[in-house]
Short mmCIF file of C-alpha atoms in Angstrom, two decimals:
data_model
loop_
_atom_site.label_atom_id
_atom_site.label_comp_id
_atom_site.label_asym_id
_atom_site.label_seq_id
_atom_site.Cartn_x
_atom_site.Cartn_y
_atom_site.Cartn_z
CA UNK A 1 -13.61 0.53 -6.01
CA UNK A 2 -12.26 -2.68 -7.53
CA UNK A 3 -13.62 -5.91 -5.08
CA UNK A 4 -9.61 -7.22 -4.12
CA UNK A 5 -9.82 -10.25 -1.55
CA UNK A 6 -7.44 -12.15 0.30
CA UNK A 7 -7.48 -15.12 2.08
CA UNK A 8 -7.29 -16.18 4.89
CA UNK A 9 -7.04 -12.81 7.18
CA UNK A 10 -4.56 -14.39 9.86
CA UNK A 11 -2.84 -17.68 9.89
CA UNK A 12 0.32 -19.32 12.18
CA UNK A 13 2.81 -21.44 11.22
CA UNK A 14 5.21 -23.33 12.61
CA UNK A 15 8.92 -22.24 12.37
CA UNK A 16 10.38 -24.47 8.89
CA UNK A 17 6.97 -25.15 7.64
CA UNK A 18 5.63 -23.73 4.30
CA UNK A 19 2.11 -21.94 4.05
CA UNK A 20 0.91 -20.20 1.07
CA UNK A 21 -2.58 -18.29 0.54
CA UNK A 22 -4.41 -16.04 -2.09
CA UNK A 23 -5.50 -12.88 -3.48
CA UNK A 24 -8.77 -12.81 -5.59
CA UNK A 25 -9.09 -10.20 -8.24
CA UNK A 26 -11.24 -8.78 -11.37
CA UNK A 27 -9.98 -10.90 -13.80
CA UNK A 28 -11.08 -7.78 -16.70
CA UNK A 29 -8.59 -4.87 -17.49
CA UNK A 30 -5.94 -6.40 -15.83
CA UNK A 31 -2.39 -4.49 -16.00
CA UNK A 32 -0.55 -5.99 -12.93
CA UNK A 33 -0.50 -7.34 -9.93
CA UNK A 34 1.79 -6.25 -6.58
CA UNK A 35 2.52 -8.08 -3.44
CA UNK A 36 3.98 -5.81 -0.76
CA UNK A 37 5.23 -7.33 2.73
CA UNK A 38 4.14 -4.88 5.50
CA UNK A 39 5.96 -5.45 9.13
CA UNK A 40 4.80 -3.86 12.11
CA UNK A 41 6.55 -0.48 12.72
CA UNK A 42 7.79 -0.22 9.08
CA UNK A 43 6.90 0.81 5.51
CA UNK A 44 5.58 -1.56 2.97
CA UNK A 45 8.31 -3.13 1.04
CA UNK A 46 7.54 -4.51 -2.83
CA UNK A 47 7.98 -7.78 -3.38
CA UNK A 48 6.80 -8.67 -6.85
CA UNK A 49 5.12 -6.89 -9.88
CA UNK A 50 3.22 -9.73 -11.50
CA UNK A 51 2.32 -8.97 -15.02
CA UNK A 52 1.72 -12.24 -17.05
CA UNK A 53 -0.97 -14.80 -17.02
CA UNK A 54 1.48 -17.95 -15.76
CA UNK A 55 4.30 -15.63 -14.55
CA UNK A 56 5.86 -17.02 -11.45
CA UNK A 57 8.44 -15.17 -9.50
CA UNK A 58 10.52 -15.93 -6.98
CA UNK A 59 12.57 -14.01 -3.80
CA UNK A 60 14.58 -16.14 -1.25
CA UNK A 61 11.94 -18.44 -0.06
CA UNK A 62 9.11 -16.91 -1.22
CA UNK A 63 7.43 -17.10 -4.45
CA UNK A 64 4.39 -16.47 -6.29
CA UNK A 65 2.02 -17.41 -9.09
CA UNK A 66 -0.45 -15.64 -11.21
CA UNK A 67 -3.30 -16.44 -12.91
CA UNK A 68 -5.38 -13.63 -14.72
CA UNK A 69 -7.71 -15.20 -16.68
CA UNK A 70 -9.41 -16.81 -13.25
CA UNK A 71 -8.32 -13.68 -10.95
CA UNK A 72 -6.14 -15.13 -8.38
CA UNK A 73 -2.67 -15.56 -7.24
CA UNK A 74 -0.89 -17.27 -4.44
CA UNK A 75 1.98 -16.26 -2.25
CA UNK A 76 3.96 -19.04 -1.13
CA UNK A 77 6.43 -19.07 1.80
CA UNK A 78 8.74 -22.11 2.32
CA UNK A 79 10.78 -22.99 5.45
CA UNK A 80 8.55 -20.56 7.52
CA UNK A 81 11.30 -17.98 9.50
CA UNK A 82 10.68 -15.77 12.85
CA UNK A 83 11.46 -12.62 10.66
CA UNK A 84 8.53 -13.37 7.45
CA UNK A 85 6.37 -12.67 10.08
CA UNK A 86 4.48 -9.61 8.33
CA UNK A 87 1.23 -8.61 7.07
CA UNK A 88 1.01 -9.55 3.44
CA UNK A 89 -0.54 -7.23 0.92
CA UNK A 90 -1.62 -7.45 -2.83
CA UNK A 91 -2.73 -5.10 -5.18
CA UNK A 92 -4.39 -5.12 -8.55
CA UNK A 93 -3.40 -2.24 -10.98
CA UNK A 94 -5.79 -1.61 -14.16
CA UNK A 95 -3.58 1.57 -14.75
CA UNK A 96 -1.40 3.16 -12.71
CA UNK A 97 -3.66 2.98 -9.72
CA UNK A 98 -3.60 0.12 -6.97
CA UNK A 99 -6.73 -1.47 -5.69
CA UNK A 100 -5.57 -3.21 -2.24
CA UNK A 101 -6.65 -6.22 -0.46
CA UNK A 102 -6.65 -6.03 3.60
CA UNK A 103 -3.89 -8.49 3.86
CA UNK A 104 -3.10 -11.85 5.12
CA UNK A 105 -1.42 -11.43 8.74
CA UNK A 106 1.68 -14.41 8.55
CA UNK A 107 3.17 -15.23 12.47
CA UNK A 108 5.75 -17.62 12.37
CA UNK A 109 5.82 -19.51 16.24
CA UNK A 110 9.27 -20.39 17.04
CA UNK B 1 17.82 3.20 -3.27
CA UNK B 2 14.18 4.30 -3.32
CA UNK B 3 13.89 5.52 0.01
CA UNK B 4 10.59 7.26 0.93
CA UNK B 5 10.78 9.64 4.47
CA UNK B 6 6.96 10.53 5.83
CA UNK B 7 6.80 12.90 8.55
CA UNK B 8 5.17 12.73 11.26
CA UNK B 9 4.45 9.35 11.91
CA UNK B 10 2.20 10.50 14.99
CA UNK B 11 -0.22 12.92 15.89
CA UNK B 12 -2.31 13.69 18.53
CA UNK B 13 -4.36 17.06 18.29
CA UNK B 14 -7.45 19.01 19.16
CA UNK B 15 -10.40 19.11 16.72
CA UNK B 16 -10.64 22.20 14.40
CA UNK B 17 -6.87 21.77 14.17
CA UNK B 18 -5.04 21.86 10.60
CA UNK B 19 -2.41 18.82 10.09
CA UNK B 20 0.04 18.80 7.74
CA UNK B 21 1.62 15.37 6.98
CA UNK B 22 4.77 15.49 4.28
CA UNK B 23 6.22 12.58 2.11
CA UNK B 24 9.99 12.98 0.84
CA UNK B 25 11.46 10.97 -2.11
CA UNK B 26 14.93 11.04 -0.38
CA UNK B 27 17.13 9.11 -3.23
CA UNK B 28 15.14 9.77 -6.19
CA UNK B 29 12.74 11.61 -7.95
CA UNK B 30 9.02 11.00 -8.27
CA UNK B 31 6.54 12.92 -10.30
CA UNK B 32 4.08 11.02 -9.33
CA UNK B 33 3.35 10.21 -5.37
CA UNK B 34 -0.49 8.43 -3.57
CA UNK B 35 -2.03 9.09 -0.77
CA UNK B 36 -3.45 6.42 1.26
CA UNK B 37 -5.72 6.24 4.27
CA UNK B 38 -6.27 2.80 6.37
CA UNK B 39 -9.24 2.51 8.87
CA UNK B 40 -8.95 -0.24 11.71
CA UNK B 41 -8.93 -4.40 9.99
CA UNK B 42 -9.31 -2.41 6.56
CA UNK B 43 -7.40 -2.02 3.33
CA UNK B 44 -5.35 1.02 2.53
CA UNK B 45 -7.66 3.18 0.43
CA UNK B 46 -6.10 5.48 -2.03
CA UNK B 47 -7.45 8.99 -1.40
CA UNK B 48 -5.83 10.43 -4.02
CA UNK B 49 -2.83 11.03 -6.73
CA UNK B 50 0.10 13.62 -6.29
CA UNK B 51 1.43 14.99 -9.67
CA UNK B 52 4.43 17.40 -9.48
CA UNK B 53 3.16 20.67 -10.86
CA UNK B 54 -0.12 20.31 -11.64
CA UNK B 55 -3.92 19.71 -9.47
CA UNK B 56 -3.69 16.39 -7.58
CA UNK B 57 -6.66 13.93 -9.05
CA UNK B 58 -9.03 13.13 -6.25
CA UNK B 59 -10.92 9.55 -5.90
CA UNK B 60 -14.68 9.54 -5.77
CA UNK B 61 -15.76 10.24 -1.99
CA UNK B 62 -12.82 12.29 -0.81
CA UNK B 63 -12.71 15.90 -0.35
CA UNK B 64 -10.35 18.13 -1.84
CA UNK B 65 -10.60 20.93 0.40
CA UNK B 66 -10.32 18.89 3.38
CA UNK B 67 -7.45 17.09 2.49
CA UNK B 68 -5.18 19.53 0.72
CA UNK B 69 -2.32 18.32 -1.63
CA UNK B 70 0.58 20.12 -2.65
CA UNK B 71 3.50 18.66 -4.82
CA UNK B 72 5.83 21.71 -5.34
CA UNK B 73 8.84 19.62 -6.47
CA UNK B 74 10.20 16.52 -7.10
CA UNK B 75 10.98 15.29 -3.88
CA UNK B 76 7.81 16.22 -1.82
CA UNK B 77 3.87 16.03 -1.82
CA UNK B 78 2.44 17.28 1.65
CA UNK B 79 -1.19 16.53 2.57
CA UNK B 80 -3.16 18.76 4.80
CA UNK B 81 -5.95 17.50 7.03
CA UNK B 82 -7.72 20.66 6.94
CA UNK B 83 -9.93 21.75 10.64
CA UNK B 84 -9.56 17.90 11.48
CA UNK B 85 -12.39 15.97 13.27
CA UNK B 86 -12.55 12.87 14.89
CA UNK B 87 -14.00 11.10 12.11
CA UNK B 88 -10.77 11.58 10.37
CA UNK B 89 -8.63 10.51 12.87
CA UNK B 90 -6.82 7.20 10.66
CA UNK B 91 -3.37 6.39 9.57
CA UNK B 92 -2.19 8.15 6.44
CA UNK B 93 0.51 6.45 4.11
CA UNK B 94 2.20 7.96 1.14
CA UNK B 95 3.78 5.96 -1.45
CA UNK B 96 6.11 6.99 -4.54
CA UNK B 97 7.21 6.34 -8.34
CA UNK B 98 10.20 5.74 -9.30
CA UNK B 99 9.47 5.27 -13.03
CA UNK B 100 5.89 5.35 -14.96
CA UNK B 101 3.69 2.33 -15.94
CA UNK B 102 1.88 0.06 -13.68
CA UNK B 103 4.43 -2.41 -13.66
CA UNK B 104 6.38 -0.31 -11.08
CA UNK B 105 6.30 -1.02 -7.69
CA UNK B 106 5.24 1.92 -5.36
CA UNK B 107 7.87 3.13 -2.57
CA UNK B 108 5.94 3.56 0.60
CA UNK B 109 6.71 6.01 3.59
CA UNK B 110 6.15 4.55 7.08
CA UNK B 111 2.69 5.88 7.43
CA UNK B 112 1.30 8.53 9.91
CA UNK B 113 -1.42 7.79 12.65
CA UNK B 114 -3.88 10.95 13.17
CA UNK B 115 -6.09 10.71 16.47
CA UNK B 116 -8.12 14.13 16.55
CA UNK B 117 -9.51 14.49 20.29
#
């Protein structure tokens, strides 16, 4: 079982704020990286494959940055919305298999 | 595209009972599907991997003949709780491959929540 933390478990934010927190990983046989948005009720939708120390990708207002050789990467969300309230999952691949963290809970108070 | 149907996404049943839980690749094909199990506050855990035609590969700590796995064709893995217990009432989630590599990203269903009484 590879050790995959994130941090922090829960946080709020204000509606048009910006909040961003991490996901610690092994920094050794490192293939990739996934964040996966999870809402209540539905399925767990892919938001990036991260597979490049440096890479930094970007979807709407969220983004996110990876840095292998220390084992972390950051989500960031800017201009907080109602609707990227969602559990926030990543998940560290050292072959085809994902090792998941237990999420970082995101509500967004109007 | 990439849609992924699970079925059923509840179930409530008597202990000793079998459960069959199925996970449908409905636009695409996947050779290669996961099965996932998430306790209360924890992290999904994969239980184990689905391969189209051949044995399904196990992780250390789960049981392959109480959770049976069958992945007949390309479109659908089914796992089988076999004479459930309490202990493993959970919620179940499958995911999917579109392509090979782990640089994909998986295709989840919406999960299935198993309380044996």
């Amino acid at each position: 079982i590879l050790n995959v933390e994130q941090s922090p478990q829960s946080l709020h934010v204000q509606e048009g704020d910006s909040t961003n927190f991490t996901c610690s990983f092994p920094s050794s046989n490192f293939y990739a990286l996934h964040w996966y948005r999870w809402e209540t009720a539905k399925s767990p939708e892919a938001l990036f494959v991260m597979t490049l120390n440096g890479d930094e990708k970007k979807k709407g207002r969220i983004s996110a940055t990876l840095n292998t050789k220390e084992g972390y990467s950051y989500l960031y969300i800017k201009g907080s919305q109602p609707e990227d309230s969602a559990t926030y999952l990543c998940a560290f691949s050292n072959d085809y298999k994902l090792s998941f963290g237990a999420g970082t809970t995101v509500t967004v108070r109007a | 595209g990439a849609v992924v149907s699970q079925h059923p996404s509840r179930v409530i049943c008597k202990s000793g009972t079998s459960v069959k839980i199925e996970c449908r690749s409905l636009d695409f094909q996947a050779t290669t599907m996961f099965w996932y199990r998430q306790f209360p506050k924890q992290s999904l855990m994969l239980m184990a991997t689905s391969n189209e035609g051949s044995k399904a590969t196990y992780e250390q700590g789960v049981e392959k003949d109480k959770f049976l796995i069958n992945h007949a064709s390309l479109t659908l893995s089914t796992l089988t709780v076999t004479s459930a217990h309490p202990e493993d009432s959970s919620f179940y989630i499958c995911s999917a491959l579109v392509g090979e590599g782990s640089n994909q990203p998986q295709h989840f269903g919406d999960g299935t929540r198993l309380s044996i009484l």
